[in-house]
Every structure is written in C-alpha cells, then in structure tokens.
C-alpha cells in the first residue's frame, strides 16, 4: 500500500477477513451514503467543508479495508443531482476537492489495483474534473482489485429516466422489440452496468433514508444505519456493519435456503 492511500496505520492493518466474521458471507458489493460531514464539522466549531475534507480520509480508510478484506465493490455517494442546490462555495469546494483527491491518490489507486469509475451525469461537472475522471478511469480500467464507484452528480431517478430513454431509442431504431425489455435489458442501461447489485447499504449519521441513491440496484440490499458521522467511520464501524450484515437472513422475497436469481450480474 502506498503511503498516499494509507491513513492511520494502527487502524488499518493489511489482512483478509477480520476475526469474528465469516469470510464466505462477506458482501460482494457495499454501497455507502457518506452522511454527516457537516454535522461533524459543526460539532467541532469548524466550517462545514472541513467535514468533507475529513470525509475523504474516512473514504480512503473504508476503501482500503474493503480491498484488504476481499470485498469486490464499494460504491460511494459523493455528490447527488440535488447537491447543486447547496451554497456555491460548498459546491465549488467539493468540485476542487474531487480534483485534488484524484490527482493526489491516482498513483496509489493504481498500485493498489483499484478500478475506479465515476457514475452519474458527468458532463455537467467542471471540464478539468471531467478530464481527471477520464484519465483515472482509463488508467485503472484493467486493474483486478476492488471496483470503486464514485457516484458524482448522480440521482437514481435520473438514472432510470436515462435508461428508459436509451431503451426507447433502441426500440425506435428497430434494434429492440418492446417485448425484449426485461430486467436485464434495463439493468444494462444503468451506470452500474456489469456490477452486481449491492448486498449491503451503509448510511452514516443516523438518517434512515435512501435519498435517491441506487433506486433500482438496492432492491434487495440489507440496510445498516449507524449514528457515526461519516468522518468518524473507520475499521470499528465497518466491522459493526459487516457483523450486522452477517446476522441477517437474506431471503430475497423467497423462503430460507432458496435463493432466487435477483442479484444482478
Ligand atoms: C454528506 O454530508 C456528504 C457529501 C454531500 C459529500 C461527500 C463527499 C466526500 C466525503 C468527498 C469524497 C471525495 C472523493 C474524491 C470521492 P452532509 O454535508 O450532507 O452532512 P450533514 O448532513 O451533516 O450536513
């Protein structure tokens, strides 16, 4: 692990599945709503944006732990289609933060074999950020480690509208029959194409909402809500989430022991 991606060494040690967890029952894909940055900062008398800066460290920790523990994919909600309505200063800070983090961490992500993709309407992002995203996506595309998806200018409803429109265009062009539209066809038009659906959704800071995140993909995810604000989310909080996840009986609408095929690719 390069030093750039590494955070506090005592909190993170390189290892596979930690003691107490069943390695055969780890989630293949974790989605996370990184909430509570502003409250974390307010509670310390800091400007809200300092919460976002601290949130980057928590994200690096979480990504590294998931990669070390053999979790296949981590999808983080970094900026929603609704987040543009925040004060301009905060939006600009976040865009610059994304740029800086990408510049600073790309080498580490590459050497850690992380495959990074940005999901959302990327054309609305500042051109410099778009260029960094394109570079990072290309440079890590063939990496074999964790799939790290950063939802940026992402909205679940907008994603579904976009997918519907793309299907309609294919029908209009004669490429597709309406009868060929099924769950697989729709999933193939989502930003997450090729990724299995999340098994576990983690939301920090106590809010019990989905907030327009992965509306299709979270259909059967287990939901873990923690009171911890995102900047304080670390190894202990992740371990609690995984322990909680492993205590659940997933039935996917069926019966115990019978697993319908609903998890996506
Ligand atoms: C929600 O907390 C958090 C965000 C809207 C931004 C999250 C972004 C990061 C942690 C940076 C990630 C960086 C990269 C490069 C992927 P909030 O501001 O809504 O908190 P509050 O509910 O306490 O106000």
mmCIF file of N, CA and C in Angstrom, residues 9-134:
data_model
loop_
_atom_site.group_PDB
_atom_site.id
_atom_site.type_symbol
_atom_site.label_atom_id
_atom_site.label_comp_id
_atom_site.label_asym_id
_atom_site.label_seq_id
_atom_site.Cartn_x
_atom_site.Cartn_y
_atom_site.Cartn_z
ATOM 1 N N UNK A 9 -2.115 4.076 10.604
ATOM 2 C CA UNK A 9 -1.570 2.730 10.486
ATOM 3 C C UNK A 9 -2.120 1.795 11.547
ATOM 4 N N UNK A 10 -2.428 2.337 12.742
ATOM 5 C CA UNK A 10 -2.935 1.458 13.787
ATOM 6 C C UNK A 10 -4.359 1.009 13.498
ATOM 7 N N UNK A 11 -5.076 1.833 12.720
ATOM 8 C CA UNK A 11 -6.466 1.485 12.445
ATOM 9 C C UNK A 11 -6.552 0.461 11.303
ATOM 10 N N UNK A 12 -5.562 0.526 10.414
ATOM 11 C CA UNK A 12 -5.635 -0.319 9.238
ATOM 12 C C UNK A 12 -4.446 -1.251 9.244
ATOM 13 N N UNK A 13 -4.689 -2.506 9.285
ATOM 14 C CA UNK A 13 -3.583 -3.407 9.062
ATOM 15 C C UNK A 13 -3.989 -4.303 7.910
ATOM 16 N N UNK A 14 -3.010 -4.628 7.102
ATOM 17 C CA UNK A 14 -3.291 -5.415 5.920
ATOM 18 C C UNK A 14 -3.667 -6.829 6.316
ATOM 19 N N UNK A 15 -4.859 -7.240 6.025
ATOM 20 C CA UNK A 15 -5.289 -8.585 6.387
ATOM 21 C C UNK A 15 -6.529 -8.904 5.590
ATOM 22 N N UNK A 16 -6.818 -10.175 5.495
ATOM 23 C CA UNK A 16 -8.074 -10.599 4.897
ATOM 24 C C UNK A 16 -9.121 -10.561 5.996
ATOM 25 N N UNK A 17 -10.259 -11.138 5.742
ATOM 26 C CA UNK A 17 -11.406 -11.093 6.638
ATOM 27 C C UNK A 17 -11.034 -11.077 8.138
ATOM 28 N N UNK A 18 -11.472 -10.066 8.883
ATOM 29 C CA UNK A 18 -11.114 -9.995 10.297
ATOM 30 C C UNK A 18 -11.764 -11.097 11.133
ATOM 31 N N UNK A 19 -11.122 -11.375 12.290
ATOM 32 C CA UNK A 19 -11.654 -12.378 13.207
ATOM 33 C C UNK A 19 -13.109 -12.059 13.544
ATOM 34 N N UNK A 20 -13.900 -13.089 13.685
ATOM 35 C CA UNK A 20 -15.293 -12.883 14.080
ATOM 36 C C UNK A 20 -16.232 -12.796 12.898
ATOM 37 N N UNK A 21 -15.678 -12.616 11.704
ATOM 38 C CA UNK A 21 -16.539 -12.578 10.519
ATOM 39 C C UNK A 21 -16.356 -13.860 9.718
ATOM 40 N N UNK A 22 -17.433 -14.264 9.057
ATOM 41 C CA UNK A 22 -17.379 -15.451 8.202
ATOM 42 C C UNK A 22 -16.939 -15.003 6.813
ATOM 43 N N UNK A 23 -15.731 -15.420 6.378
ATOM 44 C CA UNK A 23 -15.236 -14.950 5.079
ATOM 45 C C UNK A 23 -16.128 -15.363 3.916
ATOM 46 N N UNK A 24 -16.908 -16.432 4.098
ATOM 47 C CA UNK A 24 -17.758 -16.882 2.986
ATOM 48 C C UNK A 24 -19.059 -16.071 2.921
ATOM 49 N N UNK A 25 -19.277 -15.210 3.924
ATOM 50 C CA UNK A 25 -20.537 -14.440 3.929
ATOM 51 C C UNK A 25 -20.301 -12.939 3.906
ATOM 52 N N UNK A 26 -19.164 -12.532 3.356
ATOM 53 C CA UNK A 26 -18.941 -11.087 3.225
ATOM 54 C C UNK A 26 -19.776 -10.563 2.063
ATOM 55 N N UNK A 27 -20.248 -9.333 2.141
ATOM 56 C CA UNK A 27 -20.966 -8.788 0.985
ATOM 57 C C UNK A 27 -20.019 -8.639 -0.199
ATOM 58 N N UNK A 28 -20.517 -8.937 -1.390
ATOM 59 C CA UNK A 28 -19.683 -8.755 -2.580
ATOM 60 C C UNK A 28 -19.592 -7.299 -2.974
ATOM 61 N N UNK A 29 -20.620 -6.539 -2.587
ATOM 62 C CA UNK A 29 -20.687 -5.137 -3.005
ATOM 63 C C UNK A 29 -21.307 -4.322 -1.864
ATOM 64 N N UNK A 30 -20.589 -3.307 -1.430
ATOM 65 C CA UNK A 30 -21.107 -2.400 -0.388
ATOM 66 C C UNK A 30 -21.370 -1.035 -1.016
ATOM 67 N N UNK A 31 -22.534 -0.488 -0.718
ATOM 68 C CA UNK A 31 -22.838 0.886 -1.123
ATOM 69 C C UNK A 31 -22.862 1.740 0.144
ATOM 70 N N UNK A 32 -22.409 2.977 0.029
ATOM 71 C CA UNK A 32 -22.360 3.790 1.238
ATOM 72 C C UNK A 32 -22.842 5.219 0.979
ATOM 73 N N UNK A 33 -23.740 5.681 1.851
ATOM 74 C CA UNK A 33 -24.172 7.077 1.838
ATOM 75 C C UNK A 33 -23.381 7.773 2.944
ATOM 76 N N UNK A 34 -22.437 8.606 2.514
ATOM 77 C CA UNK A 34 -21.468 9.206 3.455
ATOM 78 C C UNK A 34 -22.084 10.467 4.054
ATOM 79 N N UNK A 35 -22.935 10.292 5.047
ATOM 80 C CA UNK A 35 -23.679 11.443 5.562
ATOM 81 C C UNK A 35 -23.092 11.920 6.896
ATOM 82 N N UNK A 36 -23.304 13.210 7.182
ATOM 83 C CA UNK A 36 -22.931 13.745 8.496
ATOM 84 C C UNK A 36 -21.629 14.533 8.497
ATOM 85 N N UNK A 37 -21.095 14.826 7.323
ATOM 86 C CA UNK A 37 -19.847 15.614 7.278
ATOM 87 C C UNK A 37 -20.042 16.996 7.892
ATOM 88 N N UNK A 38 -21.163 17.632 7.511
ATOM 89 C CA UNK A 38 -21.431 18.985 8.008
ATOM 90 C C UNK A 38 -21.621 18.992 9.517
ATOM 91 N N UNK A 39 -22.401 18.020 10.016
ATOM 92 C CA UNK A 39 -22.645 17.956 11.464
ATOM 93 C C UNK A 39 -21.359 17.660 12.233
ATOM 94 N N UNK A 40 -20.529 16.820 11.664
ATOM 95 C CA UNK A 40 -19.244 16.503 12.295
ATOM 96 C C UNK A 40 -18.429 17.785 12.449
ATOM 97 N N UNK A 41 -18.411 18.593 11.399
ATOM 98 C CA UNK A 41 -17.639 19.841 11.438
ATOM 99 C C UNK A 41 -18.274 20.830 12.412
ATOM 100 N N UNK A 42 -19.598 20.981 12.326
ATOM 101 C CA UNK A 42 -20.291 21.916 13.227
ATOM 102 C C UNK A 42 -20.013 21.584 14.687
ATOM 103 N N UNK A 43 -20.040 20.302 15.002
ATOM 104 C CA UNK A 43 -19.838 19.882 16.391
ATOM 105 C C UNK A 43 -18.446 20.251 16.887
ATOM 106 N N UNK A 44 -17.532 20.503 15.970
ATOM 107 C CA UNK A 44 -16.151 20.871 16.348
ATOM 108 C C UNK A 44 -15.863 22.343 16.112
ATOM 109 N N UNK A 45 -16.925 23.104 15.801
ATOM 110 C CA UNK A 45 -16.751 24.541 15.561
ATOM 111 C C UNK A 45 -15.975 24.823 14.288
ATOM 112 N N UNK A 46 -16.009 23.898 13.339
ATOM 113 C CA UNK A 46 -15.278 24.059 12.076
ATOM 114 C C UNK A 46 -16.255 24.396 10.957
ATOM 115 N N UNK A 47 -15.778 25.001 9.877
ATOM 116 C CA UNK A 47 -16.654 25.190 8.711
ATOM 117 C C UNK A 47 -17.077 23.826 8.149
ATOM 118 N N UNK A 48 -18.285 23.786 7.570
ATOM 119 C CA UNK A 48 -18.825 22.516 7.051
ATOM 120 C C UNK A 48 -17.846 21.790 6.133
ATOM 121 N N UNK A 49 -17.156 22.589 5.315
ATOM 122 C CA UNK A 49 -16.306 21.953 4.297
ATOM 123 C C UNK A 49 -15.170 21.131 4.918
ATOM 124 N N UNK A 50 -14.794 21.479 6.155
ATOM 125 C CA UNK A 50 -13.757 20.679 6.814
ATOM 126 C C UNK A 50 -14.265 19.256 7.069
ATOM 127 N N UNK A 51 -15.580 19.128 7.203
ATOM 128 C CA UNK A 51 -16.173 17.798 7.341
ATOM 129 C C UNK A 51 -15.978 16.985 6.062
ATOM 130 N N UNK A 52 -16.098 17.647 4.915
ATOM 131 C CA UNK A 52 -15.897 16.931 3.650
ATOM 132 C C UNK A 52 -14.436 16.505 3.516
ATOM 133 N N UNK A 53 -13.551 17.403 3.941
ATOM 134 C CA UNK A 53 -12.121 17.058 3.852
ATOM 135 C C UNK A 53 -11.819 15.840 4.748
ATOM 136 N N UNK A 54 -12.380 15.860 5.949
ATOM 137 C CA UNK A 54 -12.181 14.698 6.837
ATOM 138 C C UNK A 54 -12.871 13.458 6.259
ATOM 139 N N UNK A 55 -13.963 13.698 5.535
ATOM 140 C CA UNK A 55 -14.691 12.579 4.924
ATOM 141 C C UNK A 55 -13.855 11.838 3.897
ATOM 142 N N UNK A 56 -12.972 12.541 3.227
ATOM 143 C CA UNK A 56 -12.097 11.884 2.250
ATOM 144 C C UNK A 56 -11.217 10.856 2.961
ATOM 145 N N UNK A 57 -10.728 11.220 4.144
ATOM 146 C CA UNK A 57 -9.868 10.285 4.886
ATOM 147 C C UNK A 57 -10.656 9.031 5.271
ATOM 148 N N UNK A 58 -11.911 9.237 5.681
ATOM 149 C CA UNK A 58 -12.746 8.075 6.040
ATOM 150 C C UNK A 58 -12.997 7.195 4.818
ATOM 151 N N UNK A 59 -13.154 7.837 3.678
ATOM 152 C CA UNK A 59 -13.396 7.063 2.453
ATOM 153 C C UNK A 59 -12.149 6.260 2.082
ATOM 154 N N UNK A 60 -10.988 6.874 2.210
ATOM 155 C CA UNK A 60 -9.742 6.155 1.918
ATOM 156 C C UNK A 60 -9.591 4.948 2.851
ATOM 157 N N UNK A 61 -9.883 5.164 4.129
ATOM 158 C CA UNK A 61 -9.804 4.063 5.093
ATOM 159 C C UNK A 61 -10.749 2.932 4.698
ATOM 160 N N UNK A 62 -11.991 3.306 4.390
ATOM 161 C CA UNK A 62 -13.004 2.296 4.062
ATOM 162 C C UNK A 62 -12.631 1.535 2.798
ATOM 163 N N UNK A 63 -12.165 2.269 1.803
ATOM 164 C CA UNK A 63 -11.782 1.624 0.538
ATOM 165 C C UNK A 63 -10.653 0.641 0.774
ATOM 166 N N UNK A 64 -9.690 1.061 1.544
ATOM 167 C CA UNK A 64 -8.530 0.198 1.772
ATOM 168 C C UNK A 64 -8.932 -1.054 2.558
ATOM 169 N N UNK A 65 -9.768 -0.867 3.571
ATOM 170 C CA UNK A 65 -10.215 -2.026 4.347
ATOM 171 C C UNK A 65 -11.010 -2.990 3.466
ATOM 172 N N UNK A 66 -11.927 -2.448 2.678
ATOM 173 C CA UNK A 66 -12.745 -3.315 1.812
ATOM 174 C C UNK A 66 -11.848 -4.071 0.842
ATOM 175 N N UNK A 67 -10.871 -3.392 0.284
ATOM 176 C CA UNK A 67 -9.946 -4.039 -0.653
ATOM 177 C C UNK A 67 -9.160 -5.136 0.068
ATOM 178 N N UNK A 68 -8.654 -4.813 1.251
ATOM 179 C CA UNK A 68 -7.868 -5.790 2.016
ATOM 180 C C UNK A 68 -8.714 -6.989 2.437
ATOM 181 N N UNK A 69 -9.970 -6.740 2.741
ATOM 182 C CA UNK A 69 -10.822 -7.811 3.255
ATOM 183 C C UNK A 69 -11.492 -8.603 2.135
ATOM 184 N N UNK A 70 -11.212 -8.246 0.898
ATOM 185 C CA UNK A 70 -11.689 -9.044 -0.229
ATOM 186 C C UNK A 70 -13.106 -8.732 -0.670
ATOM 187 N N UNK A 71 -13.580 -7.524 -0.359
ATOM 188 C CA UNK A 71 -14.916 -7.125 -0.829
ATOM 189 C C UNK A 71 -14.775 -6.625 -2.273
ATOM 190 N N UNK A 72 -15.658 -7.096 -3.137
ATOM 191 C CA UNK A 72 -15.448 -6.882 -4.573
ATOM 192 C C UNK A 72 -15.700 -5.477 -5.058
ATOM 193 N N UNK A 73 -16.652 -4.780 -4.443
ATOM 194 C CA UNK A 73 -17.003 -3.458 -4.950
ATOM 195 C C UNK A 73 -17.467 -2.546 -3.817
ATOM 196 N N UNK A 74 -17.087 -1.280 -3.932
ATOM 197 C CA UNK A 74 -17.548 -0.245 -2.999
ATOM 198 C C UNK A 74 -18.070 0.914 -3.841
ATOM 199 N N UNK A 75 -19.323 1.282 -3.593
ATOM 200 C CA UNK A 75 -19.930 2.387 -4.341
ATOM 201 C C UNK A 75 -20.306 3.486 -3.360
ATOM 202 N N UNK A 76 -19.721 4.669 -3.533
ATOM 203 C CA UNK A 76 -19.910 5.764 -2.577
ATOM 204 C C UNK A 76 -20.679 6.910 -3.228
ATOM 205 N N UNK A 77 -21.583 7.495 -2.440
ATOM 206 C CA UNK A 77 -22.419 8.608 -2.927
ATOM 207 C C UNK A 77 -21.678 9.900 -2.587
ATOM 208 N N UNK A 78 -20.984 10.444 -3.558
ATOM 209 C CA UNK A 78 -20.137 11.614 -3.286
ATOM 210 C C UNK A 78 -20.853 12.934 -3.558
ATOM 211 N N UNK A 79 -21.723 12.951 -4.575
ATOM 212 C CA UNK A 79 -22.396 14.221 -4.928
ATOM 213 C C UNK A 79 -23.666 13.870 -5.697
ATOM 214 N N UNK A 80 -24.794 14.286 -5.144
ATOM 215 C CA UNK A 80 -26.072 13.932 -5.776
ATOM 216 C C UNK A 80 -26.519 15.031 -6.731
ATOM 217 N N UNK A 81 -27.491 14.685 -7.583
ATOM 218 C CA UNK A 81 -28.041 15.693 -8.501
ATOM 219 C C UNK A 81 -28.691 16.828 -7.698
ATOM 220 N N UNK A 82 -29.062 16.558 -6.450
ATOM 221 C CA UNK A 82 -29.687 17.592 -5.607
ATOM 222 C C UNK A 82 -28.638 18.463 -4.891
ATOM 223 N N UNK A 83 -27.401 17.982 -4.831
ATOM 224 C CA UNK A 83 -26.384 18.726 -4.071
ATOM 225 C C UNK A 83 -25.993 20.057 -4.716
ATOM 226 N N UNK A 84 -26.374 20.278 -6.003
ATOM 227 C CA UNK A 84 -26.087 21.577 -6.633
ATOM 228 C C UNK A 84 -26.805 22.709 -5.907
ATOM 229 N N UNK A 85 -27.878 22.384 -5.176
ATOM 230 C CA UNK A 85 -28.643 23.452 -4.508
ATOM 231 C C UNK A 85 -27.952 23.937 -3.225
ATOM 232 N N UNK A 86 -26.827 23.359 -2.874
ATOM 233 C CA UNK A 86 -26.065 23.854 -1.706
ATOM 234 C C UNK A 86 -25.405 25.183 -2.055
ATOM 235 N N UNK A 87 -24.957 25.934 -1.039
ATOM 236 C CA UNK A 87 -24.297 27.210 -1.344
ATOM 237 C C UNK A 87 -23.147 27.009 -2.334
ATOM 238 N N UNK A 88 -22.997 27.975 -3.255
ATOM 239 C CA UNK A 88 -21.976 27.869 -4.303
ATOM 240 C C UNK A 88 -20.593 27.579 -3.749
ATOM 241 N N UNK A 89 -20.280 28.189 -2.613
ATOM 242 C CA UNK A 89 -18.949 27.973 -2.016
ATOM 243 C C UNK A 89 -18.704 26.512 -1.685
ATOM 244 N N UNK A 90 -19.749 25.871 -1.135
ATOM 245 C CA UNK A 90 -19.595 24.455 -0.748
ATOM 246 C C UNK A 90 -19.480 23.573 -1.995
ATOM 247 N N UNK A 91 -20.306 23.890 -3.020
ATOM 248 C CA UNK A 91 -20.245 23.107 -4.260
ATOM 249 C C UNK A 91 -18.849 23.246 -4.881
ATOM 250 N N UNK A 92 -18.339 24.489 -4.938
ATOM 251 C CA UNK A 92 -17.008 24.697 -5.529
ATOM 252 C C UNK A 92 -15.935 23.971 -4.725
ATOM 253 N N UNK A 93 -16.087 24.010 -3.405
ATOM 254 C CA UNK A 93 -15.103 23.312 -2.564
ATOM 255 C C UNK A 93 -15.101 21.822 -2.893
ATOM 256 N N UNK A 94 -16.302 21.267 -3.027
ATOM 257 C CA UNK A 94 -16.380 19.823 -3.293
ATOM 258 C C UNK A 94 -15.768 19.473 -4.655
ATOM 259 N N UNK A 95 -16.065 20.300 -5.668
ATOM 260 C CA UNK A 95 -15.509 20.006 -7.006
ATOM 261 C C UNK A 95 -13.984 20.061 -6.971
ATOM 262 N N UNK A 96 -13.463 21.069 -6.282
ATOM 263 C CA UNK A 96 -11.995 21.194 -6.185
ATOM 264 C C UNK A 96 -11.424 20.045 -5.367
ATOM 265 N N UNK A 97 -12.164 19.650 -4.325
ATOM 266 C CA UNK A 97 -11.709 18.516 -3.505
ATOM 267 C C UNK A 97 -11.621 17.239 -4.351
ATOM 268 N N UNK A 98 -12.642 16.986 -5.161
ATOM 269 C CA UNK A 98 -12.616 15.786 -6.011
ATOM 270 C C UNK A 98 -11.382 15.831 -6.925
ATOM 271 N N UNK A 99 -11.131 17.013 -7.499
ATOM 272 C CA UNK A 99 -9.968 17.132 -8.399
ATOM 273 C C UNK A 99 -8.674 16.837 -7.650
ATOM 274 N N UNK A 100 -8.523 17.480 -6.488
ATOM 275 C CA UNK A 100 -7.261 17.317 -5.741
ATOM 276 C C UNK A 100 -7.059 15.872 -5.315
ATOM 277 N N UNK A 101 -8.141 15.264 -4.829
ATOM 278 C CA UNK A 101 -8.017 13.885 -4.345
ATOM 279 C C UNK A 101 -7.637 12.958 -5.502
ATOM 280 N N UNK A 102 -8.269 13.175 -6.642
ATOM 281 C CA UNK A 102 -7.938 12.330 -7.803
ATOM 282 C C UNK A 102 -6.476 12.486 -8.194
ATOM 283 N N UNK A 103 -6.013 13.735 -8.238
ATOM 284 C CA UNK A 103 -4.612 13.983 -8.603
ATOM 285 C C UNK A 103 -3.665 13.333 -7.599
ATOM 286 N N UNK A 104 -4.016 13.495 -6.317
ATOM 287 C CA UNK A 104 -3.120 13.052 -5.248
ATOM 288 C C UNK A 104 -3.099 11.534 -5.098
ATOM 289 N N UNK A 105 -4.240 10.895 -5.332
ATOM 290 C CA UNK A 105 -4.366 9.474 -4.974
ATOM 291 C C UNK A 105 -4.260 8.513 -6.154
ATOM 292 N N UNK A 106 -4.217 9.046 -7.368
ATOM 293 C CA UNK A 106 -4.326 8.135 -8.516
ATOM 294 C C UNK A 106 -3.207 7.094 -8.543
ATOM 295 N N UNK A 107 -1.982 7.514 -8.269
ATOM 296 C CA UNK A 107 -0.881 6.540 -8.283
ATOM 297 C C UNK A 107 -1.121 5.430 -7.273
ATOM 298 N N UNK A 108 -1.583 5.817 -6.084
ATOM 299 C CA UNK A 108 -1.843 4.818 -5.041
ATOM 300 C C UNK A 108 -2.967 3.874 -5.469
ATOM 301 N N UNK A 109 -4.020 4.449 -6.056
ATOM 302 C CA UNK A 109 -5.133 3.608 -6.507
ATOM 303 C C UNK A 109 -4.641 2.606 -7.547
ATOM 304 N N UNK A 110 -3.793 3.089 -8.432
ATOM 305 C CA UNK A 110 -3.251 2.206 -9.473
ATOM 306 C C UNK A 110 -2.449 1.069 -8.858
ATOM 307 N N UNK A 111 -1.561 1.427 -7.927
ATOM 308 C CA UNK A 111 -0.698 0.367 -7.384
ATOM 309 C C UNK A 111 -1.465 -0.577 -6.468
ATOM 310 N N UNK A 112 -2.591 -0.107 -5.933
ATOM 311 C CA UNK A 112 -3.444 -0.978 -5.104
ATOM 312 C C UNK A 112 -4.384 -1.822 -5.950
ATOM 313 N N UNK A 113 -4.283 -1.687 -7.272
ATOM 314 C CA UNK A 113 -5.134 -2.447 -8.199
ATOM 315 C C UNK A 113 -6.615 -2.086 -8.093
ATOM 316 N N UNK A 114 -6.893 -0.856 -7.618
ATOM 317 C CA UNK A 114 -8.288 -0.402 -7.534
ATOM 318 C C UNK A 114 -8.753 0.005 -8.936
ATOM 319 N N UNK A 115 -9.958 -0.435 -9.297
ATOM 320 C CA UNK A 115 -10.554 0.017 -10.561
ATOM 321 C C UNK A 115 -11.595 1.084 -10.240
ATOM 322 N N UNK A 116 -11.340 2.298 -10.670
ATOM 323 C CA UNK A 116 -12.245 3.393 -10.304
ATOM 324 C C UNK A 116 -13.138 3.777 -11.488
ATOM 325 N N UNK A 117 -14.400 4.008 -11.167
ATOM 326 C CA UNK A 117 -15.339 4.531 -12.174
ATOM 327 C C UNK A 117 -16.197 5.598 -11.504
ATOM 328 N N UNK A 118 -16.581 6.601 -12.252
ATOM 329 C CA UNK A 118 -17.480 7.636 -11.746
ATOM 330 C C UNK A 118 -18.838 7.433 -12.389
ATOM 331 N N UNK A 119 -19.873 7.388 -11.580
ATOM 332 C CA UNK A 119 -21.215 7.122 -12.075
ATOM 333 C C UNK A 119 -22.076 8.356 -11.899
ATOM 334 N N UNK A 120 -22.734 8.772 -12.965
ATOM 335 C CA UNK A 120 -23.607 9.933 -12.890
ATOM 336 C C UNK A 120 -23.531 10.725 -14.180
ATOM 337 N N UNK A 121 -24.180 11.884 -14.161
ATOM 338 C CA UNK A 121 -24.169 12.762 -15.337
ATOM 339 C C UNK A 121 -22.893 13.599 -15.276
ATOM 340 N N UNK A 122 -21.823 13.066 -15.853
ATOM 341 C CA UNK A 122 -20.501 13.665 -15.680
ATOM 342 C C UNK A 122 -20.313 14.905 -16.557
ATOM 343 N N UNK A 123 -21.161 15.049 -17.577
ATOM 344 C CA UNK A 123 -20.983 16.186 -18.497
ATOM 345 C C UNK A 123 -21.231 17.524 -17.824
ATOM 346 N N UNK A 124 -21.953 17.508 -16.710
ATOM 347 C CA UNK A 124 -22.247 18.773 -16.017
ATOM 348 C C UNK A 124 -21.120 19.169 -15.060
ATOM 349 N N UNK A 125 -20.107 18.343 -14.931
ATOM 350 C CA UNK A 125 -19.011 18.635 -13.994
ATOM 351 C C UNK A 125 -18.011 19.580 -14.645
ATOM 352 N N UNK A 126 -17.214 20.302 -13.853
ATOM 353 C CA UNK A 126 -16.207 21.190 -14.448
ATOM 354 C C UNK A 126 -15.297 20.406 -15.394
ATOM 355 N N UNK A 127 -14.950 21.003 -16.548
ATOM 356 C CA UNK A 127 -14.161 20.279 -17.557
ATOM 357 C C UNK A 127 -12.859 19.689 -17.010
ATOM 358 N N UNK A 128 -12.200 20.394 -16.106
ATOM 359 C CA UNK A 128 -10.943 19.865 -15.577
ATOM 360 C C UNK A 128 -11.182 18.569 -14.775
ATOM 361 N N UNK A 129 -12.264 18.566 -14.033
ATOM 362 C CA UNK A 129 -12.613 17.360 -13.275
ATOM 363 C C UNK A 129 -12.974 16.223 -14.234
ATOM 364 N N UNK A 130 -13.725 16.577 -15.296
ATOM 365 C CA UNK A 130 -14.079 15.538 -16.287
ATOM 366 C C UNK A 130 -12.827 14.898 -16.878
ATOM 367 N N UNK A 131 -11.824 15.728 -17.153
ATOM 368 C CA UNK A 131 -10.583 15.197 -17.755
ATOM 369 C C UNK A 131 -9.864 14.283 -16.772
ATOM 370 N N UNK A 132 -9.829 14.672 -15.501
ATOM 371 C CA UNK A 132 -9.175 13.830 -14.487
ATOM 372 C C UNK A 132 -9.918 12.499 -14.318
ATOM 373 N N UNK A 133 -11.251 12.584 -14.365
ATOM 374 C CA UNK A 133 -12.067 11.374 -14.242
ATOM 375 C C UNK A 133 -11.784 10.429 -15.415
ATOM 376 N N UNK A 134 -11.739 11.000 -16.622
ATOM 377 C CA UNK A 134 -11.491 10.164 -17.812
ATOM 378 C C UNK A 134 -10.122 9.497 -17.698
#
